[in-house]
PDB file of C-alpha atoms and ligand atoms in Angstrom:
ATOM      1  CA  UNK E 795      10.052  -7.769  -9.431  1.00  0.00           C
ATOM      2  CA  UNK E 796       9.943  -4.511  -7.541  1.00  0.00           C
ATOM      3  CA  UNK E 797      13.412  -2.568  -7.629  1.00  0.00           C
ATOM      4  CA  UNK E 798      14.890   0.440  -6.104  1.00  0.00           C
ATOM      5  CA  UNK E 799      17.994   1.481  -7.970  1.00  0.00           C
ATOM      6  CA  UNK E 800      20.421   3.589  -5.674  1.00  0.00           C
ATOM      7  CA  UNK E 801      17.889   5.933  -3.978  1.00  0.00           C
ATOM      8  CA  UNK E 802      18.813   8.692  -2.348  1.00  0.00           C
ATOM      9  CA  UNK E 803      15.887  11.047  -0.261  1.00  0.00           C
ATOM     10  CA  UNK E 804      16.005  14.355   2.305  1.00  0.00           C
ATOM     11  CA  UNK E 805      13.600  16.236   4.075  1.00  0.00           C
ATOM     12  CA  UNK E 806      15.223  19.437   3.938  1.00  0.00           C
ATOM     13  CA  UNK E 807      18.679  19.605   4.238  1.00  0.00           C
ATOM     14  CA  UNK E 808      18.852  16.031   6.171  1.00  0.00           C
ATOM     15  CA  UNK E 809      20.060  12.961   4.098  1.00  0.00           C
ATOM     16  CA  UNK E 810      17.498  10.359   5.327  1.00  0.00           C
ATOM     17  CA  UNK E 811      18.426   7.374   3.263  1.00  0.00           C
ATOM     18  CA  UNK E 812      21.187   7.064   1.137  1.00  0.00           C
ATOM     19  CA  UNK E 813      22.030   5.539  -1.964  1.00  0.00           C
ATOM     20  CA  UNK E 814      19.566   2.569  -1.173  1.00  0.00           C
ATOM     21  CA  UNK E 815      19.098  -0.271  -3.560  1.00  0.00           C
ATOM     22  CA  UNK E 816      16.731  -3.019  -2.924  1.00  0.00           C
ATOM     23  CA  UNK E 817      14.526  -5.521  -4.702  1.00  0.00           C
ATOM     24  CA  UNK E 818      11.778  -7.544  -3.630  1.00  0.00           C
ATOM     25  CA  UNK E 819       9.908 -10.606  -5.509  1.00  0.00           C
ATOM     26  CA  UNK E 820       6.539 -11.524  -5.793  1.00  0.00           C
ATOM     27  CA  UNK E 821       6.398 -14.470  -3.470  1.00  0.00           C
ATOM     28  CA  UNK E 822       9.196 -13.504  -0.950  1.00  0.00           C
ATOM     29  CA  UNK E 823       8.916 -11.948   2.480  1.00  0.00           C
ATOM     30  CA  UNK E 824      11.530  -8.919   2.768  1.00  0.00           C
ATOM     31  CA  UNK E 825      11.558  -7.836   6.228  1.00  0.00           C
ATOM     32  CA  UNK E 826      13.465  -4.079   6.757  1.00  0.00           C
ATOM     33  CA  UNK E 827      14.863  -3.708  10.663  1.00  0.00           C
ATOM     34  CA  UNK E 828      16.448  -0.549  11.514  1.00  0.00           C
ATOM     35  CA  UNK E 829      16.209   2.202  14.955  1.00  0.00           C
ATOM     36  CA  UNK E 830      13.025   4.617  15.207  1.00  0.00           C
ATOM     37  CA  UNK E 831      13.866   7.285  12.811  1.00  0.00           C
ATOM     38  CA  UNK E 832      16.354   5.504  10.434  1.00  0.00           C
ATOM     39  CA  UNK E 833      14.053   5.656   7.294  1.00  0.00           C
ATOM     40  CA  UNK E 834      11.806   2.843   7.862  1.00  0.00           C
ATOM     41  CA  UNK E 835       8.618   4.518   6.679  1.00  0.00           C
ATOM     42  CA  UNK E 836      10.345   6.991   4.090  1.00  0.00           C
ATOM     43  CA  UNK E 837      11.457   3.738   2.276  1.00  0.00           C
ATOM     44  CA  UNK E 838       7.770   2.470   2.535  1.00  0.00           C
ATOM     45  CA  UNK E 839       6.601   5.854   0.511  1.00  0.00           C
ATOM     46  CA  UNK E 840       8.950   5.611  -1.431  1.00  0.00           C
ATOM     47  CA  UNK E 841       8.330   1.640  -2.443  1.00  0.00           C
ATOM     48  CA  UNK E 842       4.382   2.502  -2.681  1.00  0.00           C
ATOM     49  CA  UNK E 843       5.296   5.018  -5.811  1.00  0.00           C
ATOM     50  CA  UNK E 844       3.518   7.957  -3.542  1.00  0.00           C
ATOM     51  CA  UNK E 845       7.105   9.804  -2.577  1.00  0.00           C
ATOM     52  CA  UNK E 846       8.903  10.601  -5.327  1.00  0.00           C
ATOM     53  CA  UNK E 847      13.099  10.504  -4.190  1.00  0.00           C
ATOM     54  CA  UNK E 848      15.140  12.819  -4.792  1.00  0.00           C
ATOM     55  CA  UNK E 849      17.245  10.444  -7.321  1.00  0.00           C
ATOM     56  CA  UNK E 850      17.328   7.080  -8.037  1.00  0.00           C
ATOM     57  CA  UNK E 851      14.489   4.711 -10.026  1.00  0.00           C
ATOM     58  CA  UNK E 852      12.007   2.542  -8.672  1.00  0.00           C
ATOM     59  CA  UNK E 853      11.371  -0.128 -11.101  1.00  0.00           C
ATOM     60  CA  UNK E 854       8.127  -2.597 -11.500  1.00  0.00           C
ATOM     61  CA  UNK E 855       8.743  -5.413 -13.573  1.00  0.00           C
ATOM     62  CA  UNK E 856      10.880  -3.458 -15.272  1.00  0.00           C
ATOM     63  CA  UNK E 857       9.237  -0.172 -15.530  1.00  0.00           C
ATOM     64  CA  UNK E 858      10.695   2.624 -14.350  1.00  0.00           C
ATOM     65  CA  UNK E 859       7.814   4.705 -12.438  1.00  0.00           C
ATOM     66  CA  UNK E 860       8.964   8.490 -12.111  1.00  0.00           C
ATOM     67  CA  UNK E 861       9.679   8.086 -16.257  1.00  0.00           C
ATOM     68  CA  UNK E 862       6.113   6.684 -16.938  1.00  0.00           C
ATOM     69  CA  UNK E 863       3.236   9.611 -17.994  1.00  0.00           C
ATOM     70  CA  UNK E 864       1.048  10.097 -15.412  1.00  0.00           C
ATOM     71  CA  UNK E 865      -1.874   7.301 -16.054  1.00  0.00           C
ATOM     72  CA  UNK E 866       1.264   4.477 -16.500  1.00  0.00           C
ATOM     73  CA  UNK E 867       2.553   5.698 -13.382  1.00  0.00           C
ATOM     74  CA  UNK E 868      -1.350   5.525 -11.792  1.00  0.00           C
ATOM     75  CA  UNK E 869      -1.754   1.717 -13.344  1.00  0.00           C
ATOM     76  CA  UNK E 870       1.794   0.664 -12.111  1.00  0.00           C
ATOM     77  CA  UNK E 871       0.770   1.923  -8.477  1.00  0.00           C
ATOM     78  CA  UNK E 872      -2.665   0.099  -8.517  1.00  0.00           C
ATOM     79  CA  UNK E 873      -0.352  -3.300  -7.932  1.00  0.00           C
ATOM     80  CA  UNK E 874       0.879  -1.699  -4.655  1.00  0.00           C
ATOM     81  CA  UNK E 875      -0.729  -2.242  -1.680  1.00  0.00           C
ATOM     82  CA  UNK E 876       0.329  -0.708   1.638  1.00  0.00           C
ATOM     83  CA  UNK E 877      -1.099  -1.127   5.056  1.00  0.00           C
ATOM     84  CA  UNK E 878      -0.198   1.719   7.264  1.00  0.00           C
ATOM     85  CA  UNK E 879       0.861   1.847  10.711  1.00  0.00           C
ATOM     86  CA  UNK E 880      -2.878   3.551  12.113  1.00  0.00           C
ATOM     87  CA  UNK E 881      -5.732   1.160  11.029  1.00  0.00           C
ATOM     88  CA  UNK E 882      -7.518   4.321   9.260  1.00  0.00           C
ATOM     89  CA  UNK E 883     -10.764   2.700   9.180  1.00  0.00           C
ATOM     90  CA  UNK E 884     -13.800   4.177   7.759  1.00  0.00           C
ATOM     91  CA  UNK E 885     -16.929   4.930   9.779  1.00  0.00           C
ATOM     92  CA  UNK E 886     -18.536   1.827   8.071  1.00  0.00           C
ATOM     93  CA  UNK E 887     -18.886  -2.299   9.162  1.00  0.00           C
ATOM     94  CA  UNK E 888     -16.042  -4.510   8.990  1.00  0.00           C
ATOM     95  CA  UNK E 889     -17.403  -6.005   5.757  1.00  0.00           C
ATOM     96  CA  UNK E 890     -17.841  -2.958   3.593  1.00  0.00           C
ATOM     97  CA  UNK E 891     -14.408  -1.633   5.284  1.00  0.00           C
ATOM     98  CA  UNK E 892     -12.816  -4.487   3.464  1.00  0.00           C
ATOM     99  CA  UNK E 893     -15.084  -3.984   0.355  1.00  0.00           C
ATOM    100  CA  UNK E 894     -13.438  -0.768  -0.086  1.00  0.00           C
ATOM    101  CA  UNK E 895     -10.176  -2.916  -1.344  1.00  0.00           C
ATOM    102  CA  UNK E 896     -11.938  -4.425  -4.560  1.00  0.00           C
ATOM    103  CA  UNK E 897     -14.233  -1.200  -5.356  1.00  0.00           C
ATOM    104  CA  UNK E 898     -10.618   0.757  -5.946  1.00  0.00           C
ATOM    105  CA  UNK E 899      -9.675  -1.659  -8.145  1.00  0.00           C
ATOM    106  CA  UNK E 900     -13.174  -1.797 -10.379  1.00  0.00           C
ATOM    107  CA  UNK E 901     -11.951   1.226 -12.498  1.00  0.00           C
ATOM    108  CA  UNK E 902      -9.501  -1.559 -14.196  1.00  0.00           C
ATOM    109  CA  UNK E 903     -10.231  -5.376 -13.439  1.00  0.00           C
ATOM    110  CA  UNK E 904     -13.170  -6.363 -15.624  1.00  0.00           C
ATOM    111  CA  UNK E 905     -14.224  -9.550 -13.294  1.00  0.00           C
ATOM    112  CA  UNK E 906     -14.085  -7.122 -10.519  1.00  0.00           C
ATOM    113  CA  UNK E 907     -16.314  -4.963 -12.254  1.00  0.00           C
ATOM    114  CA  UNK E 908     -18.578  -7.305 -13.302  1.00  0.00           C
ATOM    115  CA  UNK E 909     -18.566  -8.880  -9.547  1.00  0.00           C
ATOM    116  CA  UNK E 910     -19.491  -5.383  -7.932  1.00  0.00           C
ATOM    117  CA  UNK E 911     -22.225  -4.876 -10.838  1.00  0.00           C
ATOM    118  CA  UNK E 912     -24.102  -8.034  -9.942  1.00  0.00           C
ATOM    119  CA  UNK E 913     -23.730  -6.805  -6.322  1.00  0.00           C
ATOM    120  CA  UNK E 914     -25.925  -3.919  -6.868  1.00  0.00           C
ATOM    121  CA  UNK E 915     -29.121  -4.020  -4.851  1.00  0.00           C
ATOM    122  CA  UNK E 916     -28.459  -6.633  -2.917  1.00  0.00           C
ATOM    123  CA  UNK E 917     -26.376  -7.016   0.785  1.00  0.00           C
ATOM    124  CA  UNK E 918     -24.258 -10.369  -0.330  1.00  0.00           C
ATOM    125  CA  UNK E 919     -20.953  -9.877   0.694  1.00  0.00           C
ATOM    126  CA  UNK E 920     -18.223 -10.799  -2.306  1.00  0.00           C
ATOM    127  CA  UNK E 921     -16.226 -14.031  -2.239  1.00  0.00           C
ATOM    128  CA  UNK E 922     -12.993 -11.839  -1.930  1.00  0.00           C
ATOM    129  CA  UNK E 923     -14.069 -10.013   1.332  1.00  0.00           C
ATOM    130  CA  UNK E 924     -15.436 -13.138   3.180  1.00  0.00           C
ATOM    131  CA  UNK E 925     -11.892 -15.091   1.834  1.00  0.00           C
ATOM    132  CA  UNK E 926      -9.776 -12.019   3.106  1.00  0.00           C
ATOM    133  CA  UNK E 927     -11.139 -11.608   6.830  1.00  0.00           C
ATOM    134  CA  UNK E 928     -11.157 -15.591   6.974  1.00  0.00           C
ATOM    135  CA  UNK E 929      -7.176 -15.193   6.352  1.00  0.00           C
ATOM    136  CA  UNK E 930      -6.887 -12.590   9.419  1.00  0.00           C
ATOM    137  CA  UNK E 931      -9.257 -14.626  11.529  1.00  0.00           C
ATOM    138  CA  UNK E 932     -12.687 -12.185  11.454  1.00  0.00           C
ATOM    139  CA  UNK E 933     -15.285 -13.670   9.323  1.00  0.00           C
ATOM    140  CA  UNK E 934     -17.632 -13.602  12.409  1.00  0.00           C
ATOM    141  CA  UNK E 935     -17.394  -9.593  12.210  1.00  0.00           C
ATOM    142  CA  UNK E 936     -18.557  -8.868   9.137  1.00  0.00           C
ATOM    143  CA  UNK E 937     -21.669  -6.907  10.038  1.00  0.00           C
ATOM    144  CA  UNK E 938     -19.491  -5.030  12.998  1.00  0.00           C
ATOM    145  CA  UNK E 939     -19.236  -1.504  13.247  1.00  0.00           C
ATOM    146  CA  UNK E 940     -15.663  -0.824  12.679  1.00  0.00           C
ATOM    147  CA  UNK E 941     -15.560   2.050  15.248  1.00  0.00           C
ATOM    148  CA  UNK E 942     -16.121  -0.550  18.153  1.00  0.00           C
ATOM    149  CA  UNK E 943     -13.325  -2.792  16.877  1.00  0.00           C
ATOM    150  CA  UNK E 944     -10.051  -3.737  19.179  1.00  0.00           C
ATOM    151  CA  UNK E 945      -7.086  -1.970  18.341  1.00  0.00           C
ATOM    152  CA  UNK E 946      -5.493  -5.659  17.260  1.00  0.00           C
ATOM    153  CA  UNK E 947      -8.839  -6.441  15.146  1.00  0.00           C
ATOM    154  CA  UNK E 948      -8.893  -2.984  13.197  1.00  0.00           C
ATOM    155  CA  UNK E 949      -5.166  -3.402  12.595  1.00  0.00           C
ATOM    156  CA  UNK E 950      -6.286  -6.957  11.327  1.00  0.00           C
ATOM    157  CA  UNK E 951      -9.164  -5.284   9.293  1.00  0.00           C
ATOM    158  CA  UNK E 952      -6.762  -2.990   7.651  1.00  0.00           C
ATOM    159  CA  UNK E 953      -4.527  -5.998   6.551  1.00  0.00           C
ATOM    160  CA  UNK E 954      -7.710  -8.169   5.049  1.00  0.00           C
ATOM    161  CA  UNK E 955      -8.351  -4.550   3.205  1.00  0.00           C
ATOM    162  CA  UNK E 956      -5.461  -4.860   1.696  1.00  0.00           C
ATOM    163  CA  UNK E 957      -5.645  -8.367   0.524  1.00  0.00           C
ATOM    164  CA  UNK E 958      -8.943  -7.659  -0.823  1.00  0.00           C
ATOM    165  CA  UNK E 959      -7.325  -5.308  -3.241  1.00  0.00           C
ATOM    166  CA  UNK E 960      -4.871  -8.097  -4.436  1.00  0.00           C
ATOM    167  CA  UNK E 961      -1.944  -6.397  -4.672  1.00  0.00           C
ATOM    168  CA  UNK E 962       1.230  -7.521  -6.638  1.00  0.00           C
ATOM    169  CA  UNK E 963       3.330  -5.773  -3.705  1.00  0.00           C
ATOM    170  CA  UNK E 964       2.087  -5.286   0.105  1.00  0.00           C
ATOM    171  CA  UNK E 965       4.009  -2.944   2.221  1.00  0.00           C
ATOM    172  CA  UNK E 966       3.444  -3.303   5.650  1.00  0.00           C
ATOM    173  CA  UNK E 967       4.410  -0.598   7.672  1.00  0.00           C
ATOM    174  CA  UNK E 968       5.322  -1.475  11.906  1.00  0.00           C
ATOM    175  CA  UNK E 969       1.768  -4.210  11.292  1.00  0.00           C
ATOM    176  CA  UNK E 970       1.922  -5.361  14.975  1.00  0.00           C
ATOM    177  CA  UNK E 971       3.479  -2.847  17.671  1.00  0.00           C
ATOM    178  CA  UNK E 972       0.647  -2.239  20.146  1.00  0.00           C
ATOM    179  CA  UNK E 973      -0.616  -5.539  19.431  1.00  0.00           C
ATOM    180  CA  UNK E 974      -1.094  -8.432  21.954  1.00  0.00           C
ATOM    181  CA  UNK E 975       0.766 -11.942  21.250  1.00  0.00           C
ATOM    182  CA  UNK E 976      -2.465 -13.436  19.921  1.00  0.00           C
ATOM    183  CA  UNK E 977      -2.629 -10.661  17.323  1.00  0.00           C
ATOM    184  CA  UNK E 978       0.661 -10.611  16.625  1.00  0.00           C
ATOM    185  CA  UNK E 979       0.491 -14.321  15.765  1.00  0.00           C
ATOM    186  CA  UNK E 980      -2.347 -13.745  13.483  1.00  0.00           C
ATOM    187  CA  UNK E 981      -1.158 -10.951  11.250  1.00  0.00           C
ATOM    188  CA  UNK E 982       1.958 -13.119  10.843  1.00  0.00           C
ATOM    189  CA  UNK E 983       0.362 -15.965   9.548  1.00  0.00           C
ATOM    190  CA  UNK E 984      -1.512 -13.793   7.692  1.00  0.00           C
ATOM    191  CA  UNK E 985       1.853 -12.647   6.079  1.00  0.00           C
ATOM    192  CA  UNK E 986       2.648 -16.054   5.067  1.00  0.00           C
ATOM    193  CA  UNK E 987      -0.481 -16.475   3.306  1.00  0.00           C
ATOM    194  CA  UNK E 988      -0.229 -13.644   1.344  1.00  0.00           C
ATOM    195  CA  UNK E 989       3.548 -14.794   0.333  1.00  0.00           C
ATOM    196  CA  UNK E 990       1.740 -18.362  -0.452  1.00  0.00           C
ATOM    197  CA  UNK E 991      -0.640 -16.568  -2.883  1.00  0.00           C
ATOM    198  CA  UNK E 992       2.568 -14.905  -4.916  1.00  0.00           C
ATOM    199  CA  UNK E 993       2.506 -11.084  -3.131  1.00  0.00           C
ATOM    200  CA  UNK E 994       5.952  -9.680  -2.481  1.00  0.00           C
ATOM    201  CA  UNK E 995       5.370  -8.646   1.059  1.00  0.00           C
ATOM    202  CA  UNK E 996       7.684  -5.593   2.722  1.00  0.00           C
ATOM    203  CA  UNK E 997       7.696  -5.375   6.269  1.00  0.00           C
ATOM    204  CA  UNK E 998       9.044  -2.494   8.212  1.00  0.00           C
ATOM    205  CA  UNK E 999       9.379  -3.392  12.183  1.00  0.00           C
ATOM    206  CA  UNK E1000      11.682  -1.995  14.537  1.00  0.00           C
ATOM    207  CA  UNK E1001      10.839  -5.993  16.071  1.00  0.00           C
ATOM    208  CA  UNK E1002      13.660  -7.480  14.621  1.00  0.00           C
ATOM    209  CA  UNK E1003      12.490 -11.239  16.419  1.00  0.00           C
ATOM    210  CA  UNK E1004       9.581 -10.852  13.585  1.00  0.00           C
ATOM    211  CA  UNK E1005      11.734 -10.406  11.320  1.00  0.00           C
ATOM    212  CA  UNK E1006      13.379 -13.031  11.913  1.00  0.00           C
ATOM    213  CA  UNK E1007       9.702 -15.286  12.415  1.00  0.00           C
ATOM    214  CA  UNK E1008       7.925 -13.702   8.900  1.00  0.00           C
ATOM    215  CA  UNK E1009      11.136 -12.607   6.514  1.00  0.00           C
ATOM    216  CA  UNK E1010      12.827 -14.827   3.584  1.00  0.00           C
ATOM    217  CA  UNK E1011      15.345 -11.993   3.201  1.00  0.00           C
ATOM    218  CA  UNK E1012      16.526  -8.859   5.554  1.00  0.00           C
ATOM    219  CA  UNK E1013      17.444  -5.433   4.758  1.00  0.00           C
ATOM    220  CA  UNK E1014      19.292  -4.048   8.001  1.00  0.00           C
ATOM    221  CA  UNK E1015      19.044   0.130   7.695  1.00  0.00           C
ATOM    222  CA  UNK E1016      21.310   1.656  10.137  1.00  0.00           C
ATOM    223  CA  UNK E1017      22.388   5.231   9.531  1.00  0.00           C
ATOM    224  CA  UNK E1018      21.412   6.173   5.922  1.00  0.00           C
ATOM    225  CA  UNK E1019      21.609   2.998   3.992  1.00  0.00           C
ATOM    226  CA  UNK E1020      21.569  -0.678   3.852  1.00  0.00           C
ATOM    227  CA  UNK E1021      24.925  -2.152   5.990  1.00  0.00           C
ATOM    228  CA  UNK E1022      23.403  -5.664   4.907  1.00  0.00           C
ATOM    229  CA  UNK E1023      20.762  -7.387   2.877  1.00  0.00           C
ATOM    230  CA  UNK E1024      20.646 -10.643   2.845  1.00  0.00           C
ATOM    231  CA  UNK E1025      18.813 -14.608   3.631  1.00  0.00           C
ATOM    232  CA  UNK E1026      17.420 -14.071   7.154  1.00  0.00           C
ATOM    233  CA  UNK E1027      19.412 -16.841   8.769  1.00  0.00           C
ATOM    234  CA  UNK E1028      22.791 -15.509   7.235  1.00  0.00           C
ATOM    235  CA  UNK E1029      21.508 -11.587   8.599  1.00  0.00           C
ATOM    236  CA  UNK E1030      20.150 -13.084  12.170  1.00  0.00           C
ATOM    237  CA  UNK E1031      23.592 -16.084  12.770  1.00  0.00           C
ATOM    238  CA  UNK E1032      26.257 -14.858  10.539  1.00  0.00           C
ATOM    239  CA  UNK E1033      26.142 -11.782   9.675  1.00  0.00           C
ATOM    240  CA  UNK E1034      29.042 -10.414   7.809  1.00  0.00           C
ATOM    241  CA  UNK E1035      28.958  -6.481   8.727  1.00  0.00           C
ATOM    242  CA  UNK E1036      30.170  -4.773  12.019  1.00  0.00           C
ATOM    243  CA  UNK E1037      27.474  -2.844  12.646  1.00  0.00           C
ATOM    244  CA  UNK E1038      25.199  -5.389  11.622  1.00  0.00           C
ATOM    245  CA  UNK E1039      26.489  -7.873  14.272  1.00  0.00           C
ATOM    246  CA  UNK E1040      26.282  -5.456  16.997  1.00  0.00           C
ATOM    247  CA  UNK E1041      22.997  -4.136  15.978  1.00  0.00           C
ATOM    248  CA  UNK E1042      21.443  -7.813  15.996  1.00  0.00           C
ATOM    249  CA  UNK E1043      23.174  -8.615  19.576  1.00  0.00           C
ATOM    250  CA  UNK E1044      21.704  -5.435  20.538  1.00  0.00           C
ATOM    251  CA  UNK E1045      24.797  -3.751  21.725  1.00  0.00           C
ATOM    252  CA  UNK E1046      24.250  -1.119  19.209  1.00  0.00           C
ATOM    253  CA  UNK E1047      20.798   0.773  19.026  1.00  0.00           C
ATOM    254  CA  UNK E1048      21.929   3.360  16.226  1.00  0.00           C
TER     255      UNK E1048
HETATM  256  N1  ATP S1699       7.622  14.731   5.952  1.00  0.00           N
HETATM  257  C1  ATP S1699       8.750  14.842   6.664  1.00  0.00           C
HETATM  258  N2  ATP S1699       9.350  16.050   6.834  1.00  0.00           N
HETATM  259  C2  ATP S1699      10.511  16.183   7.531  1.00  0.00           C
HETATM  260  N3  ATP S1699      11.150  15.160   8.111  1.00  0.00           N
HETATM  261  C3  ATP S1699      10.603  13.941   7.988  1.00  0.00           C
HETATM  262  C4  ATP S1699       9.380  13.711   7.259  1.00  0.00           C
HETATM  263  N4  ATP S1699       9.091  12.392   7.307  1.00  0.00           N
HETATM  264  C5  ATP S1699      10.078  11.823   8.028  1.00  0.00           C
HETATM  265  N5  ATP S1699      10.992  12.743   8.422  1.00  0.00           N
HETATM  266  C6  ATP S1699      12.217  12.476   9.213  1.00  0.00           C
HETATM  267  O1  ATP S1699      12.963  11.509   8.514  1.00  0.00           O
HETATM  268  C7  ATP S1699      13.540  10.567   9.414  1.00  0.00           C
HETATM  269  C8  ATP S1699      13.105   9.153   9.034  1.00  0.00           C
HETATM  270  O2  ATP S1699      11.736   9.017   9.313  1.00  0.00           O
HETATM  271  P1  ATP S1699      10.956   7.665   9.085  1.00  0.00           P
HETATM  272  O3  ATP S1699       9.540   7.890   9.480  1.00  0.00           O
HETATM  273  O4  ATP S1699      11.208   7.195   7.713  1.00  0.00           O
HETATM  274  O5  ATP S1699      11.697   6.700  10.131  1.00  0.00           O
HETATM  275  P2  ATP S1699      11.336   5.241  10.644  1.00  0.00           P
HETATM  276  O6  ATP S1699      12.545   4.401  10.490  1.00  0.00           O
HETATM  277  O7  ATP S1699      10.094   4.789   9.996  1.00  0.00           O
HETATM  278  O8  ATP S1699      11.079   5.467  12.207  1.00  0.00           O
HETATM  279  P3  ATP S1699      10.054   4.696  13.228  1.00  0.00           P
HETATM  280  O9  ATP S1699      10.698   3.368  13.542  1.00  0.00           O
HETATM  281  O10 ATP S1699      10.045   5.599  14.437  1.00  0.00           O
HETATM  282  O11 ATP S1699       8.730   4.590  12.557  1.00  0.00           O
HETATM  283  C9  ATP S1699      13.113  11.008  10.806  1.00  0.00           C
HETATM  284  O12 ATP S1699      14.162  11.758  11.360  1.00  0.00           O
HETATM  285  C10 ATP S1699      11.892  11.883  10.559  1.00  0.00           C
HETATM  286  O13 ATP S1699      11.759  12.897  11.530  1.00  0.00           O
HETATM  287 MG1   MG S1700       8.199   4.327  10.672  1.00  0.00          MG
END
C-alpha cells in the first residue's frame, strides 16, 4: 500500500495542498478530480517520491520514504511508475521507446538482466515490450519512428513504457485530454488491465466522467485538500459533502 500521511506543500508562500492524506492499493483504480490548478499534478510529484513536501510522510508498504538513506529511498521509487501529461518520447522507434521501461529496471531485477543480456547482438524485441504495446493496441508499430507518431499513439506509447517497467504504483497524470474518443477508450482499457495485473493505478483528470468510467475509489480536491474520498458510486450519486455535490453537478467549478 502506498500512503500519504497528512501532507502539506507550497510553492512559495502559497499553500497548494493541505493536510492531504490518501492511500492507494495495489490492484485499485484511485481516480483524483479537482479544477485546473487545484494540486492535481503537485500530488502526482509528490506520490512518485520526486517532490519532497514540506511535511507529512509518504509511506510504501510501510516505509516511510523522506526517512530512508538515499539508495532505500532510490529502490522504493523504482516501484513507481508515472506517465506524464507530454508523451516525452525519445528520438528512437516505438519498440526501443518502450524498451527503455525494462533497461531502467536492469540495475536491480536479475531476470531482467539476464533477458537484456541474451538480447545483446541481436534485434528480437523482449516478450515484455511486444505484451505492453499489445495492451495499448500498437504491436503493428514496433519498428515506427516515434517522431511520426499521432499525438493519441505517442500518449499510448508513453503508457505501454510504463507498463514495461512494471511498476508497483502507476501515476497517470491528465492520460487522455487532447485525445480522440477512440484513444480515449484505449488508454482506459488499458487502465483496467494494469489494475487486473495488481498495479495501484492514480489518475489525475480534470474529466471527472473518466473518473467515474476507470476509478474504484475518488479523491475530490477542491481548494487545498480532499472534501471527499471515497467508492466512486457513493462520490459520483451520493455524495456526502457540499462542495462535493455541487462540484459533481457542475454548479461549482472551484
Ligand atoms: N514549480 C512550481 N512553482 C510555483 N508554483 C507552482 C509550481 N508548480 C505548480 N505551481 C502552482 O501550484 C498550483 C497547483 O498546480 P498543479 O500543477 O499541481 O495543479 P493541477 O491541479 O495539476 O492543474 P491542471 O488541472 O491545470 O493540470 C498552481 O497554482 C500552479 O501554478
Ligand atoms: Mg496538472
Amino acid at each position: 500500500m502506498m500512503r500519504l500521511r497528512r501532507l502539506s506543500h507550497s510553492y512559495g508562500d502559497e499553500p497548494v495542498v493541505d493536510d492531504v492524506s490518501l492511500s492507494v492499493d495495489q490492484g485499485e483504480v484511485v481516480g483524483i478530480i479537482g479544477p485546473s490548478g487545484v494540486g492535481k499534478t503537485t500530488l502526482l510529484r509528490v506520490l512518485s517520491l520526486f517532490l519532497e513536501p514540506d511535511a507529512g510522510s509518504v509511506e510504501l508498504d510501510g516505509d516511510a520514504v523522506w526517512d530512508a538513506d538515499e539508495d532505500e529511498r532510490l529502490a522504493l521509487r523504482r516501484q513507481v511508475g508515472m506517465v506524464f501529461q507530454d508523451a516525452s518520447l525519445f528520438d528512437a522507434t516505438v519498440a526501443r521507446n518502450v524498451e527503455y521501461g525494462l533497461r531502467v529496471r536492469q540495475g536491480w531485477d536479475e531476470r531482467l538482466r539476464e533477458q537484456l543480456r541474451s538480447l545483446v547482438g541481436s534485434t528480437a524485441t523482449p516478450d515484455a515490450v511486444t505484451d505492453a504495446l499489445e495492451i495499448v493496441g500498437l504491436n503493428g508499430k514496433l519498428d515506427q519512428h516515434a517522431r511520426s507518431l499521432s499525438g493519441g499513439e505517442a500518449q499510448r506509447v508513453s503508457f505501454a513504457r510504463a507498463l514495461a517497467y512494471e511498476p508497483d504504483y502507476l501515476l497517470l497524470d491528465e492520460p487522455t485530454s487532447d485525445l480522440d474518443p477512440r484513444n480515449t477508450g484505449l488508454i482506459e482499457e488499458a487502465i483496467g488491465e494494469a489494475r487486473d495485473r495488481g498495479i495501484g493505478v492514480v489518475v489525475a483528470t480534470h474529466d471527472m466522467h473518466q473518473a467515474e468510467r476507470v476509478a474504484d475509489r475518488v479523491g475530490v480536491l477542491l481548494g487545498d485538500g480532499f472534501t471527499e474520498i471515497g467508492p466512486t458510486e457513493t462520490i459520483f450519486e451520493n455524495p456526502t459533502d457540499e462542495r462535493t455535490r455541487k462540484f459533481i453537478s457542475g454548479e461549482l467549478v472551484y
